[in-house]
Every structure is written in C-alpha cells, then in structure tokens.
C-alpha cells in the first residue's frame, strides 16, 4: 500500500519531512533509538565480590524476511510490508520428560523366540495320566482334574524316550552266550519287538547262529514260518550283489510286525559255513537301510563268523541264567572278550539274567547279580514268564508286565550305548 504524506503545518515549516513508508520502518526506527543490550553473562566477567547474579539473556528476535521495495506513482520508493518468517517450534523445556510412544516401546523390546520358547505363548498342558487313581480321576471328571502322570508312568515315559532316540547312522548289537537254553534268542526277539514298538524306524534282527538257529520261528511261530517262503541267510548271500534297494532286500526277509528278520540256515551241513567276511558283507548291506540291528550269535565266541560279528558290533548283550554255572560262564565271556582285543565291548556290555526255569529258592539271586554287576555296564533281570520259558512263539501281548518292563530296560540300555 503506498505511503500517504500528511499535510504540513505551519509549525513544522522548515523542518525536514520524515517519510514513514510502513510499520516495518517505524519499528526499525524505534529499535534504533533503544540503547544497546549489555553483553551476555558468558562474555562479561563477573566480579567475585558482586552478589548479584546476571539475568539470563533473552533469545534474539527472529529476523524479518526481506521483501523488495516498490515504486509509487509519485516516484517515491515505498517498501512493501515485510512478512515475518514462520516461527520456529518452541524448544521443549529441560524439566519436561518426554514419554516414549507405543511404537518406541515395541521397537526397543526384545523379539521373542517363537521356536525355542513356545511356552511364552501356549500354556503347557499336563500329560494325561494312564491307569491307577490318577487315570480314574481324570476319566471320571472328563479331564477337569488332571493330576498328571504318577512316578511309575513317568518312568515308563522316560524309557520310551530313551528307546525312541533318533540315531545318526547304523548300529549293531550282538547277543551271545556260552551256553544254550538260557534265554539268548528269546531276549533277541523280545527286545527286537520292543524296539519296533517304540522306534520310528523298523529294526532288523539277523540269525547268525551256526547251530540251526530258530530266531524267526520264535518271532513268527513255526507254522507261519513254514508256510512262508523259507528264505535264509544263505539265499541272501547268493544274491547279495544284485540287491540294490530295500524292495529287493525285502524278498529275503521275514516280518513280525515292524520287526524285520533274516532267518538262519537250517541245514546243519551249511549253517556252520558262514564266515566272518560273509557276515561283514551282510552287515554292510543291512547298514544302508536299518539304523538298529540285532545279531543272534548263537552259542560260544569262537565259531567262524564270530570275529566278523564282534568287529562290527557297537555293544553286546550277554545272556546268563540264575545258576552258579551261568554266572561263571557270563563272567568268563567278559574276561575272554577283554583279553582278546574287545575290552571296550566287555566294559560296556549288558548282562541279562533270565529266570527261565524258575530256579530253586536255595539259589541266592542277589549274590549272582552282585557277582556280575561290577564287570559290565548294566545288569538287567528278566523274571520267570511262561511266555518266554515255553520255547515257542514270543509275543509282547502275552508277557507279564514285569517281563515287558525288563525288555524295555534292555532296549533303552542298548540305544544308550549307541554313541
């Protein structure tokens, strides 16, 4: 807007005319007439004797934005009204504490691990009790009252966990004894069926008994075995070079549920001809398809295939009976192994004492167990059971709970020895 010059009065004659072009110039002129401010406290030293504290300096005023001037119609230069720049945001007072936002809190919080710590997000559920008072209470209340499993069930669950442990590679356990008829083959079948029940992969059992072994008959029943194609370990050896898959290998095997078996040779003239090298070839083939292998070695430790079996064994199960002679034979077996280069196998052996014939009460079972316990890794007793003592078909369904529990302990000890 052009400036307007007021009419001159007579009293103002001879005085220079002051041109006021805008309020900005008037403000600048007023500022020019003000005395300059005292130096700041930081610049001016303060005398120690002074009791007055200098007042804090005021913040400097923001400069006005410069606007180019415009010429009026009368030729006078008139300055346009200066537009002040946008005010700077006020600084946050030092005494005011800023509160973090929700986004800041989430960003600074550690990220939870959904994989290793699922319990942070899902409430852990107690295992369901089975049997006994706890199981009855659970069933009666429809699961509303869950006291969890009792000590016995927890022990059973721990055995199942040990048996089902995942393995990297293939392992072989040899089952042997110095005397026949003391539960060697029945232990192989019972433990093999137990492994098949709890493990995710099917185990394999090999009958390497040179004396017409009956491993498959004890697992299937003699009638069923005779009705099936009675292929034996000798047939497998004749065609071993042509077997390149589990499907082709299955033609030479028998199946008792999930337990896969290779039958021993029944012809006495041929059964003793299995050599250590032939057994190693079979073991190499089986190791490509099975992670757990049980080998029924027969009686004695000096027959032809025994050196190949011991050299490829990862641990041993030595069968013994509740008799003084049986305990002495088991101890002699361990000493023979230790003195013939198999000290590790002897030290980590599992001695299984089977009460097959329900021995007389005059036999001190505790003394026999104590006699053998100090020279092996573990000693496990299998109680007397008609399902094992009859020498016929071995099935887990007809065994006593104590017998099944003993086979679980043996299976868990075997898998524990696979390192």
mmCIF file of C-alpha atoms in Angstrom:
data_model
loop_
_atom_site.group_PDB
_atom_site.id
_atom_site.type_symbol
_atom_site.label_atom_id
_atom_site.label_comp_id
_atom_site.label_asym_id
_atom_site.label_seq_id
_atom_site.Cartn_x
_atom_site.Cartn_y
_atom_site.Cartn_z
ATOM 1 C CA UNK A 1 0.000 0.000 0.000
ATOM 2 C CA UNK A 2 1.522 3.431 -0.978
ATOM 3 C CA UNK A 3 2.554 5.705 1.833
ATOM 4 C CA UNK A 4 0.495 8.854 2.415
ATOM 5 C CA UNK A 5 2.313 12.058 3.293
ATOM 6 C CA UNK A 6 0.394 14.102 5.885
ATOM 7 C CA UNK A 7 -0.250 17.842 5.169
ATOM 8 C CA UNK A 8 2.371 20.151 6.532
ATOM 9 C CA UNK A 9 1.512 22.525 9.374
ATOM 10 C CA UNK A 10 2.899 25.974 9.782
ATOM 11 C CA UNK A 11 4.648 24.939 12.940
ATOM 12 C CA UNK A 12 6.546 22.317 11.077
ATOM 13 C CA UNK A 13 7.804 24.654 8.440
ATOM 14 C CA UNK A 14 11.487 24.454 7.817
ATOM 15 C CA UNK A 15 11.828 21.025 9.444
ATOM 16 C CA UNK A 16 12.815 18.048 7.339
ATOM 17 C CA UNK A 17 9.907 15.906 6.399
ATOM 18 C CA UNK A 18 10.055 12.393 7.801
ATOM 19 C CA UNK A 19 8.711 9.860 5.393
ATOM 20 C CA UNK A 20 7.047 6.844 7.034
ATOM 21 C CA UNK A 21 6.626 4.271 4.377
ATOM 22 C CA UNK A 22 5.481 1.330 6.550
ATOM 23 C CA UNK A 23 5.149 -0.056 10.064
ATOM 24 C CA UNK A 24 8.309 -2.082 9.476
ATOM 25 C CA UNK A 25 10.390 1.056 9.039
ATOM 26 C CA UNK A 26 8.767 2.606 12.077
ATOM 27 C CA UNK A 27 9.651 -0.474 14.117
ATOM 28 C CA UNK A 28 13.216 -0.398 12.829
ATOM 29 C CA UNK A 29 13.489 3.294 13.744
ATOM 30 C CA UNK A 30 12.188 2.584 17.226
ATOM 31 C CA UNK A 31 14.699 -0.225 17.694
ATOM 32 C CA UNK A 32 17.481 2.079 16.609
ATOM 33 C CA UNK A 33 16.617 4.564 19.341
ATOM 34 C CA UNK A 34 16.831 1.828 22.092
ATOM 35 C CA UNK A 35 20.117 1.510 23.990
ATOM 36 C CA UNK A 36 22.243 -1.469 23.097
ATOM 37 C CA UNK A 37 21.905 -4.519 25.380
ATOM 38 C CA UNK A 38 24.527 -5.390 27.898
ATOM 39 C CA UNK A 39 26.894 -8.184 26.979
ATOM 40 C CA UNK A 40 25.828 -11.631 27.882
ATOM 41 C CA UNK A 41 26.794 -13.309 31.084
ATOM 42 C CA UNK A 42 29.099 -15.628 29.210
ATOM 43 C CA UNK A 43 31.041 -12.728 27.686
ATOM 44 C CA UNK A 44 31.180 -10.283 30.626
ATOM 45 C CA UNK A 45 33.198 -11.436 33.579
ATOM 46 C CA UNK A 46 31.540 -11.188 36.917
ATOM 47 C CA UNK A 47 33.386 -9.829 39.856
ATOM 48 C CA UNK A 48 33.675 -12.270 42.707
ATOM 49 C CA UNK A 49 32.584 -9.546 45.110
ATOM 50 C CA UNK A 50 29.375 -8.990 43.291
ATOM 51 C CA UNK A 51 26.392 -10.500 44.996
ATOM 52 C CA UNK A 52 24.153 -10.037 42.016
ATOM 53 C CA UNK A 53 23.738 -12.818 39.527
ATOM 54 C CA UNK A 54 23.321 -11.613 35.942
ATOM 55 C CA UNK A 55 19.937 -12.316 34.460
ATOM 56 C CA UNK A 56 19.867 -14.826 31.621
ATOM 57 C CA UNK A 57 19.980 -13.234 28.202
ATOM 58 C CA UNK A 58 16.785 -13.145 26.227
ATOM 59 C CA UNK A 59 16.683 -15.084 22.998
ATOM 60 C CA UNK A 60 17.346 -12.903 19.975
ATOM 61 C CA UNK A 61 14.368 -11.942 17.897
ATOM 62 C CA UNK A 62 13.958 -13.800 14.651
ATOM 63 C CA UNK A 63 14.962 -11.681 11.651
ATOM 64 C CA UNK A 64 12.215 -10.387 9.391
ATOM 65 C CA UNK A 65 12.020 -11.723 5.911
ATOM 66 C CA UNK A 66 13.256 -9.191 3.382
ATOM 67 C CA UNK A 67 10.732 -8.104 0.743
ATOM 68 C CA UNK A 68 11.791 -5.986 -2.281
ATOM 69 C CA UNK A 69 10.533 -2.363 -2.325
ATOM 70 C CA UNK A 70 8.125 -0.992 -4.922
ATOM 71 C CA UNK A 71 7.935 2.449 -6.585
ATOM 72 C CA UNK A 72 4.818 4.574 -6.032
ATOM 73 C CA UNK A 73 3.058 6.594 -8.695
ATOM 74 C CA UNK A 74 4.762 9.790 -7.456
ATOM 75 C CA UNK A 75 8.201 8.292 -7.954
ATOM 76 C CA UNK A 76 8.846 7.648 -4.310
ATOM 77 C CA UNK A 77 10.227 4.312 -3.324
ATOM 78 C CA UNK A 78 7.860 2.607 -0.991
ATOM 79 C CA UNK A 79 8.900 -0.535 0.899
ATOM 80 C CA UNK A 80 6.439 -3.379 0.941
ATOM 81 C CA UNK A 81 5.342 -4.710 4.290
ATOM 82 C CA UNK A 82 7.857 -7.247 5.439
ATOM 83 C CA UNK A 83 6.403 -10.691 6.062
ATOM 84 C CA UNK A 84 7.816 -12.386 9.179
ATOM 85 C CA UNK A 85 9.210 -15.888 8.669
ATOM 86 C CA UNK A 86 7.377 -18.823 10.220
ATOM 87 C CA UNK A 87 8.010 -19.053 13.911
ATOM 88 C CA UNK A 88 10.443 -21.780 14.958
ATOM 89 C CA UNK A 89 8.996 -24.518 17.145
ATOM 90 C CA UNK A 90 9.380 -23.795 20.781
ATOM 91 C CA UNK A 91 12.074 -25.803 22.486
ATOM 92 C CA UNK A 92 10.986 -28.421 24.983
ATOM 93 C CA UNK A 93 11.711 -27.206 28.492
ATOM 94 C CA UNK A 94 14.502 -29.134 30.163
ATOM 95 C CA UNK A 95 12.295 -30.023 33.115
ATOM 96 C CA UNK A 96 9.692 -31.743 30.968
ATOM 97 C CA UNK A 97 10.190 -35.524 30.470
ATOM 98 C CA UNK A 98 9.120 -36.892 27.117
ATOM 99 C CA UNK A 99 7.164 -40.152 27.320
ATOM 100 C CA UNK A 100 8.021 -42.923 24.829
ATOM 101 C CA UNK A 101 5.316 -43.838 22.393
ATOM 102 C CA UNK A 102 3.880 -47.343 21.972
ATOM 103 C CA UNK A 103 5.833 -47.750 18.737
ATOM 104 C CA UNK A 104 9.091 -46.869 20.543
ATOM 105 C CA UNK A 105 8.325 -49.396 23.289
ATOM 106 C CA UNK A 106 7.642 -52.195 20.764
ATOM 107 C CA UNK A 107 10.750 -51.343 18.759
ATOM 108 C CA UNK A 108 13.022 -51.424 21.826
ATOM 109 C CA UNK A 109 11.518 -54.616 23.299
ATOM 110 C CA UNK A 110 13.454 -57.831 22.526
ATOM 111 C CA UNK A 111 11.896 -60.033 19.885
ATOM 112 C CA UNK A 112 10.522 -63.243 21.486
ATOM 113 C CA UNK A 113 11.691 -66.584 20.107
ATOM 114 C CA UNK A 114 8.600 -68.392 18.864
ATOM 115 C CA UNK A 115 10.545 -71.618 18.166
ATOM 116 C CA UNK A 116 12.667 -72.231 21.258
ATOM 117 C CA UNK A 117 10.190 -70.674 23.694
ATOM 118 C CA UNK A 118 6.718 -71.846 22.694
ATOM 119 C CA UNK A 119 5.670 -71.795 26.347
ATOM 120 C CA UNK A 120 5.593 -67.999 26.247
ATOM 121 C CA UNK A 121 2.516 -68.114 24.054
ATOM 122 C CA UNK A 122 0.931 -71.515 24.690
ATOM 123 C CA UNK A 123 0.107 -72.750 28.174
ATOM 124 C CA UNK A 124 1.794 -76.066 28.825
ATOM 125 C CA UNK A 125 -0.621 -78.936 29.215
ATOM 126 C CA UNK A 126 -0.011 -81.720 31.697
ATOM 127 C CA UNK A 127 0.359 -85.196 30.238
ATOM 128 C CA UNK A 128 -2.678 -87.380 30.606
ATOM 129 C CA UNK A 129 -2.384 -89.954 33.400
ATOM 130 C CA UNK A 130 -2.955 -93.563 32.382
ATOM 131 C CA UNK A 131 -4.230 -96.121 34.874
ATOM 132 C CA UNK A 132 -4.281 -96.007 38.631
ATOM 133 C CA UNK A 133 -6.059 -93.465 40.783
ATOM 134 C CA UNK A 134 -4.858 -90.521 38.682
ATOM 135 C CA UNK A 135 -6.175 -92.035 35.475
ATOM 136 C CA UNK A 136 -9.502 -92.935 37.078
ATOM 137 C CA UNK A 137 -9.927 -89.405 38.439
ATOM 138 C CA UNK A 138 -9.091 -87.930 35.053
ATOM 139 C CA UNK A 139 -11.663 -90.120 33.298
ATOM 140 C CA UNK A 140 -14.313 -89.557 35.984
ATOM 141 C CA UNK A 141 -14.079 -85.752 35.741
ATOM 142 C CA UNK A 142 -13.733 -85.660 31.976
ATOM 143 C CA UNK A 143 -10.229 -84.230 32.255
ATOM 144 C CA UNK A 144 -11.197 -81.375 34.575
ATOM 145 C CA UNK A 145 -8.964 -82.778 37.316
ATOM 146 C CA UNK A 146 -5.598 -83.698 35.860
ATOM 147 C CA UNK A 147 -3.017 -84.636 38.477
ATOM 148 C CA UNK A 148 -0.531 -85.610 35.796
ATOM 149 C CA UNK A 149 1.213 -88.980 35.484
ATOM 150 C CA UNK A 150 2.443 -90.759 38.577
ATOM 151 C CA UNK A 151 6.037 -91.863 39.239
ATOM 152 C CA UNK A 152 5.600 -95.228 37.526
ATOM 153 C CA UNK A 153 4.169 -93.696 34.372
ATOM 154 C CA UNK A 154 6.925 -91.095 34.297
ATOM 155 C CA UNK A 155 9.495 -93.879 34.423
ATOM 156 C CA UNK A 156 7.755 -95.651 31.543
ATOM 157 C CA UNK A 157 7.716 -92.440 29.532
ATOM 158 C CA UNK A 158 11.416 -91.951 30.172
ATOM 159 C CA UNK A 159 12.164 -95.482 28.931
ATOM 160 C CA UNK A 160 10.135 -94.810 25.793
ATOM 161 C CA UNK A 161 12.055 -91.589 25.208
ATOM 162 C CA UNK A 162 15.397 -93.375 25.505
ATOM 163 C CA UNK A 163 14.346 -96.184 23.174
ATOM 164 C CA UNK A 164 12.985 -93.840 20.506
ATOM 165 C CA UNK A 165 16.045 -91.558 20.420
ATOM 166 C CA UNK A 166 16.919 -90.557 16.885
ATOM 167 C CA UNK A 167 20.181 -92.050 15.633
ATOM 168 C CA UNK A 168 22.667 -90.849 13.062
ATOM 169 C CA UNK A 169 23.971 -93.933 11.280
ATOM 170 C CA UNK A 170 23.555 -97.678 11.672
ATOM 171 C CA UNK A 171 24.390 -99.626 14.856
ATOM 172 C CA UNK A 172 24.725 -103.314 15.623
ATOM 173 C CA UNK A 173 24.200 -105.175 18.906
ATOM 174 C CA UNK A 174 25.414 -108.756 19.247
ATOM 175 C CA UNK A 175 23.534 -111.100 21.588
ATOM 176 C CA UNK A 176 25.665 -114.043 22.702
ATOM 177 C CA UNK A 177 26.186 -116.629 25.407
ATOM 178 C CA UNK A 178 28.487 -119.539 26.218
ATOM 179 C CA UNK A 179 25.613 -121.909 26.936
ATOM 180 C CA UNK A 180 22.413 -122.592 25.091
ATOM 181 C CA UNK A 181 18.910 -122.592 26.512
ATOM 182 C CA UNK A 182 19.320 -119.621 28.872
ATOM 183 C CA UNK A 183 17.212 -117.033 27.060
ATOM 184 C CA UNK A 184 19.512 -115.682 24.333
ATOM 185 C CA UNK A 185 17.086 -115.985 21.403
ATOM 186 C CA UNK A 186 14.011 -115.064 23.432
ATOM 187 C CA UNK A 187 15.842 -111.927 24.581
ATOM 188 C CA UNK A 188 16.669 -111.056 20.975
ATOM 189 C CA UNK A 189 13.025 -111.429 19.924
ATOM 190 C CA UNK A 190 11.565 -109.646 22.959
ATOM 191 C CA UNK A 191 13.962 -106.722 22.689
ATOM 192 C CA UNK A 192 13.536 -106.569 18.901
ATOM 193 C CA UNK A 193 9.743 -106.381 19.203
ATOM 194 C CA UNK A 194 10.102 -103.694 21.883
ATOM 195 C CA UNK A 195 12.385 -101.622 19.652
ATOM 196 C CA UNK A 196 9.885 -101.995 16.812
ATOM 197 C CA UNK A 197 7.067 -100.800 19.074
ATOM 198 C CA UNK A 198 8.735 -97.594 20.226
ATOM 199 C CA UNK A 199 11.103 -96.567 17.459
ATOM 200 C CA UNK A 200 10.067 -94.667 14.373
ATOM 201 C CA UNK A 201 12.338 -96.769 12.157
ATOM 202 C CA UNK A 202 11.983 -100.541 11.895
ATOM 203 C CA UNK A 203 14.799 -102.594 13.465
ATOM 204 C CA UNK A 204 16.356 -105.682 11.894
ATOM 205 C CA UNK A 205 17.385 -108.955 13.566
ATOM 206 C CA UNK A 206 19.858 -111.377 11.945
ATOM 207 C CA UNK A 207 20.078 -115.052 12.862
ATOM 208 C CA UNK A 208 23.802 -115.842 12.709
ATOM 209 C CA UNK A 209 23.502 -118.946 14.896
ATOM 210 C CA UNK A 210 25.611 -121.706 13.327
ATOM 211 C CA UNK A 211 23.544 -124.410 15.067
ATOM 212 C CA UNK A 212 20.291 -124.127 13.087
ATOM 213 C CA UNK A 213 19.010 -121.072 14.876
ATOM 214 C CA UNK A 214 15.280 -120.599 15.454
ATOM 215 C CA UNK A 215 15.089 -116.790 15.671
ATOM 216 C CA UNK A 216 12.376 -116.423 13.022
ATOM 217 C CA UNK A 217 10.331 -119.321 14.429
ATOM 218 C CA UNK A 218 10.319 -117.664 17.867
ATOM 219 C CA UNK A 219 9.166 -114.363 16.337
ATOM 220 C CA UNK A 220 6.565 -115.681 13.843
ATOM 221 C CA UNK A 221 5.675 -119.133 15.104
ATOM 222 C CA UNK A 222 6.945 -122.266 13.440
ATOM 223 C CA UNK A 223 3.742 -122.871 11.490
ATOM 224 C CA UNK A 224 3.696 -119.446 9.857
ATOM 225 C CA UNK A 225 7.392 -119.638 9.036
ATOM 226 C CA UNK A 226 6.998 -122.974 7.265
ATOM 227 C CA UNK A 227 4.043 -121.675 5.249
ATOM 228 C CA UNK A 228 6.013 -118.673 4.022
ATOM 229 C CA UNK A 229 8.931 -118.851 1.630
ATOM 230 C CA UNK A 230 11.685 -120.038 3.983
ATOM 231 C CA UNK A 231 14.492 -117.931 2.564
ATOM 232 C CA UNK A 232 17.579 -117.879 4.735
ATOM 233 C CA UNK A 233 20.828 -116.040 5.160
ATOM 234 C CA UNK A 234 22.427 -118.392 2.646
ATOM 235 C CA UNK A 235 19.952 -117.299 -0.053
ATOM 236 C CA UNK A 236 20.755 -113.692 0.741
ATOM 237 C CA UNK A 237 24.472 -114.308 0.330
ATOM 238 C CA UNK A 238 23.995 -115.987 -3.056
ATOM 239 C CA UNK A 239 22.215 -112.929 -4.463
ATOM 240 C CA UNK A 240 23.752 -110.140 -2.417
ATOM 241 C CA UNK A 241 25.409 -108.447 -5.420
ATOM 242 C CA UNK A 242 22.024 -107.946 -7.131
ATOM 243 C CA UNK A 243 20.358 -106.271 -4.132
ATOM 244 C CA UNK A 244 20.362 -102.510 -4.561
ATOM 245 C CA UNK A 245 17.198 -101.391 -2.760
ATOM 246 C CA UNK A 246 15.085 -102.128 0.289
ATOM 247 C CA UNK A 247 12.435 -103.590 -2.008
ATOM 248 C CA UNK A 248 14.812 -106.190 -3.394
ATOM 249 C CA UNK A 249 16.160 -106.893 0.095
ATOM 250 C CA UNK A 250 12.636 -107.493 1.427
ATOM 251 C CA UNK A 251 12.370 -110.691 -0.635
ATOM 252 C CA UNK A 252 14.900 -112.309 1.685
ATOM 253 C CA UNK A 253 13.393 -111.076 4.945
ATOM 254 C CA UNK A 254 10.533 -112.019 7.239
ATOM 255 C CA UNK A 255 8.349 -109.620 9.204
ATOM 256 C CA UNK A 256 6.983 -109.934 12.730
ATOM 257 C CA UNK A 257 5.023 -106.712 12.785
ATOM 258 C CA UNK A 258 7.589 -103.949 12.336
ATOM 259 C CA UNK A 259 10.493 -106.224 13.272
ATOM 260 C CA UNK A 260 12.328 -107.396 10.134
ATOM 261 C CA UNK A 261 14.243 -110.660 10.346
ATOM 262 C CA UNK A 262 16.794 -112.646 8.366
ATOM 263 C CA UNK A 263 16.431 -116.364 9.022
ATOM 264 C CA UNK A 264 19.385 -118.571 9.834
ATOM 265 C CA UNK A 265 20.347 -121.597 7.827
ATOM 266 C CA UNK A 266 18.521 -124.738 8.962
ATOM 267 C CA UNK A 267 20.704 -127.279 7.183
ATOM 268 C CA UNK A 268 23.379 -128.379 9.703
ATOM 269 C CA UNK A 269 25.870 -129.027 6.907
ATOM 270 C CA UNK A 270 25.563 -125.416 5.680
ATOM 271 C CA UNK A 271 24.783 -123.458 8.836
ATOM 272 C CA UNK A 272 28.335 -123.560 10.175
ATOM 273 C CA UNK A 273 29.819 -122.341 6.897
ATOM 274 C CA UNK A 274 29.066 -118.618 7.473
ATOM 275 C CA UNK A 275 32.447 -116.880 7.594
ATOM 276 C CA UNK A 276 33.480 -113.580 9.145
ATOM 277 C CA UNK A 277 33.871 -111.976 5.717
ATOM 278 C CA UNK A 278 30.397 -113.115 4.627
ATOM 279 C CA UNK A 279 28.857 -111.669 7.751
ATOM 280 C CA UNK A 280 30.632 -108.343 7.149
ATOM 281 C CA UNK A 281 29.143 -108.224 3.650
ATOM 282 C CA UNK A 282 25.656 -108.769 5.065
ATOM 283 C CA UNK A 283 26.243 -106.190 7.770
ATOM 284 C CA UNK A 284 27.372 -103.624 5.199
ATOM 285 C CA UNK A 285 24.238 -104.222 3.135
ATOM 286 C CA UNK A 286 21.896 -104.016 6.132
ATOM 287 C CA UNK A 287 23.527 -100.825 7.410
ATOM 288 C CA UNK A 288 22.283 -98.967 4.323
ATOM 289 C CA UNK A 289 18.636 -99.489 5.297
ATOM 290 C CA UNK A 290 18.437 -100.041 9.092
ATOM 291 C CA UNK A 291 19.680 -97.906 11.971
ATOM 292 C CA UNK A 292 19.340 -100.636 14.644
ATOM 293 C CA UNK A 293 20.447 -104.224 14.034
ATOM 294 C CA UNK A 294 20.397 -107.160 16.477
ATOM 295 C CA UNK A 295 22.538 -110.207 15.737
ATOM 296 C CA UNK A 296 21.731 -113.531 17.400
ATOM 297 C CA UNK A 297 25.200 -115.029 17.582
ATOM 298 C CA UNK A 298 24.449 -118.463 18.872
ATOM 299 C CA UNK A 299 26.465 -120.300 21.487
ATOM 300 C CA UNK A 300 30.149 -119.610 22.018
ATOM 301 C CA UNK A 301 32.523 -116.955 20.794
ATOM 302 C CA UNK A 302 34.919 -118.964 18.623
ATOM 303 C CA UNK A 303 32.848 -120.092 15.620
ATOM 304 C CA UNK A 304 33.722 -118.903 12.107
ATOM 305 C CA UNK A 305 31.536 -115.786 11.878
ATOM 306 C CA UNK A 306 32.193 -114.564 15.415
ATOM 307 C CA UNK A 307 35.233 -112.428 14.643
ATOM 308 C CA UNK A 308 33.307 -110.540 11.945
ATOM 309 C CA UNK A 309 30.364 -110.051 14.308
ATOM 310 C CA UNK A 310 32.491 -108.701 17.158
ATOM 311 C CA UNK A 311 34.458 -106.395 14.871
ATOM 312 C CA UNK A 312 31.251 -104.763 13.600
ATOM 313 C CA UNK A 313 29.403 -104.711 16.955
ATOM 314 C CA UNK A 314 28.767 -101.442 18.771
ATOM 315 C CA UNK A 315 27.731 -103.125 22.022
ATOM 316 C CA UNK A 316 26.947 -106.565 23.436
ATOM 317 C CA UNK A 317 24.157 -108.314 25.294
ATOM 318 C CA UNK A 318 25.388 -111.373 27.203
ATOM 319 C CA UNK A 319 22.695 -113.823 28.215
ATOM 320 C CA UNK A 320 23.035 -115.629 31.531
ATOM 321 C CA UNK A 321 20.864 -117.674 33.881
ATOM 322 C CA UNK A 322 20.161 -117.816 37.601
ATOM 323 C CA UNK A 323 22.658 -120.544 38.355
ATOM 324 C CA UNK A 324 26.194 -120.618 39.604
ATOM 325 C CA UNK A 325 27.359 -122.145 36.335
ATOM 326 C CA UNK A 326 25.516 -119.496 34.309
ATOM 327 C CA UNK A 327 27.079 -116.670 36.273
ATOM 328 C CA UNK A 328 30.537 -118.181 35.867
ATOM 329 C CA UNK A 329 30.053 -118.548 32.084
ATOM 330 C CA UNK A 330 28.958 -114.926 31.743
ATOM 331 C CA UNK A 331 31.968 -113.775 33.722
ATOM 332 C CA UNK A 332 34.258 -115.986 31.633
ATOM 333 C CA UNK A 333 32.811 -114.470 28.449
ATOM 334 C CA UNK A 334 33.597 -110.948 29.629
ATOM 335 C CA UNK A 335 37.155 -111.927 30.580
ATOM 336 C CA UNK A 336 37.692 -113.619 27.210
ATOM 337 C CA UNK A 337 36.499 -110.502 25.352
ATOM 338 C CA UNK A 338 38.735 -108.211 27.401
ATOM 339 C CA UNK A 339 41.802 -110.384 26.772
ATOM 340 C CA UNK A 340 41.210 -110.729 23.003
ATOM 341 C CA UNK A 341 41.067 -107.092 21.988
ATOM 342 C CA UNK A 342 37.417 -106.332 22.838
ATOM 343 C CA UNK A 343 37.907 -104.586 26.160
ATOM 344 C CA UNK A 344 35.518 -101.732 25.274
ATOM 345 C CA UNK A 345 32.779 -104.193 24.336
ATOM 346 C CA UNK A 346 33.260 -106.060 27.617
ATOM 347 C CA UNK A 347 33.235 -102.868 29.688
ATOM 348 C CA UNK A 348 30.028 -101.607 28.034
ATOM 349 C CA UNK A 349 28.286 -104.977 27.882
ATOM 350 C CA UNK A 350 24.744 -105.534 29.148
ATOM 351 C CA UNK A 351 24.298 -108.759 31.104
ATOM 352 C CA UNK A 352 20.748 -110.140 31.000
ATOM 353 C CA UNK A 353 19.832 -112.798 33.541
ATOM 354 C CA UNK A 354 16.667 -114.651 32.600
ATOM 355 C CA UNK A 355 14.840 -116.667 35.224
ATOM 356 C CA UNK A 356 13.779 -119.198 32.627
ATOM 357 C CA UNK A 357 13.392 -122.326 34.716
ATOM 358 C CA UNK A 358 12.139 -120.725 37.951
ATOM 359 C CA UNK A 359 15.186 -121.736 39.924
ATOM 360 C CA UNK A 360 15.071 -123.130 43.394
ATOM 361 C CA UNK A 361 14.768 -120.816 46.336
ATOM 362 C CA UNK A 362 18.148 -122.087 47.507
ATOM 363 C CA UNK A 363 19.837 -120.068 44.762
ATOM 364 C CA UNK A 364 20.960 -116.686 46.024
ATOM 365 C CA UNK A 365 19.898 -114.404 43.172
ATOM 366 C CA UNK A 366 21.249 -111.313 44.850
ATOM 367 C CA UNK A 367 24.689 -112.873 45.189
ATOM 368 C CA UNK A 368 24.734 -113.825 41.491
ATOM 369 C CA UNK A 369 23.679 -110.342 40.419
ATOM 370 C CA UNK A 370 26.301 -108.791 42.669
ATOM 371 C CA UNK A 371 28.916 -111.168 41.231
ATOM 372 C CA UNK A 372 28.240 -109.898 37.670
ATOM 373 C CA UNK A 373 27.274 -106.290 38.225
ATOM 374 C CA UNK A 374 30.791 -104.959 38.781
ATOM 375 C CA UNK A 375 32.216 -106.170 35.464
ATOM 376 C CA UNK A 376 29.647 -104.780 32.994
ATOM 377 C CA UNK A 377 27.892 -101.509 32.241
ATOM 378 C CA UNK A 378 24.436 -102.708 33.263
ATOM 379 C CA UNK A 379 22.780 -105.831 34.613
ATOM 380 C CA UNK A 380 19.072 -106.452 33.992
ATOM 381 C CA UNK A 381 16.991 -109.371 35.271
ATOM 382 C CA UNK A 382 14.093 -110.866 33.321
ATOM 383 C CA UNK A 383 11.577 -112.585 35.649
ATOM 384 C CA UNK A 384 10.182 -116.018 35.073
ATOM 385 C CA UNK A 385 7.468 -115.942 32.425
ATOM 386 C CA UNK A 386 5.749 -118.848 30.706
ATOM 387 C CA UNK A 387 5.557 -116.792 27.540
ATOM 388 C CA UNK A 388 9.347 -116.960 27.372
ATOM 389 C CA UNK A 389 10.054 -120.283 29.055
ATOM 390 C CA UNK A 390 7.995 -122.448 26.697
ATOM 391 C CA UNK A 391 10.492 -122.040 23.863
ATOM 392 C CA UNK A 392 7.763 -121.205 21.358
ATOM 393 C CA UNK A 393 6.324 -118.007 19.927
ATOM 394 C CA UNK A 394 7.291 -114.812 21.792
ATOM 395 C CA UNK A 395 4.683 -112.040 21.653
ATOM 396 C CA UNK A 396 4.551 -108.963 23.827
ATOM 397 C CA UNK A 397 0.803 -109.219 24.383
ATOM 398 C CA UNK A 398 1.040 -112.409 26.454
ATOM 399 C CA UNK A 399 4.028 -111.412 28.559
ATOM 400 C CA UNK A 400 3.781 -110.247 32.138
ATOM 401 C CA UNK A 401 4.112 -106.507 32.769
ATOM 402 C CA UNK A 402 7.353 -107.155 34.652
ATOM 403 C CA UNK A 403 8.790 -109.032 31.672
ATOM 404 C CA UNK A 404 7.814 -106.295 29.258
ATOM 405 C CA UNK A 405 9.344 -103.747 31.580
ATOM 406 C CA UNK A 406 12.619 -105.725 31.617
ATOM 407 C CA UNK A 407 12.718 -105.796 27.803
ATOM 408 C CA UNK A 408 12.143 -102.027 27.750
ATOM 409 C CA UNK A 409 15.075 -101.531 30.095
ATOM 410 C CA UNK A 410 17.286 -103.712 27.885
ATOM 411 C CA UNK A 411 16.210 -101.846 24.729
ATOM 412 C CA UNK A 412 16.855 -98.468 26.388
ATOM 413 C CA UNK A 413 20.289 -99.603 27.590
ATOM 414 C CA UNK A 414 21.142 -100.780 24.067
ATOM 415 C CA UNK A 415 20.218 -97.454 22.470
ATOM 416 C CA UNK A 416 22.051 -95.576 25.240
ATOM 417 C CA UNK A 417 25.218 -97.375 24.158
ATOM 418 C CA UNK A 418 24.995 -96.063 20.582
ATOM 419 C CA UNK A 419 27.318 -93.026 20.554
#
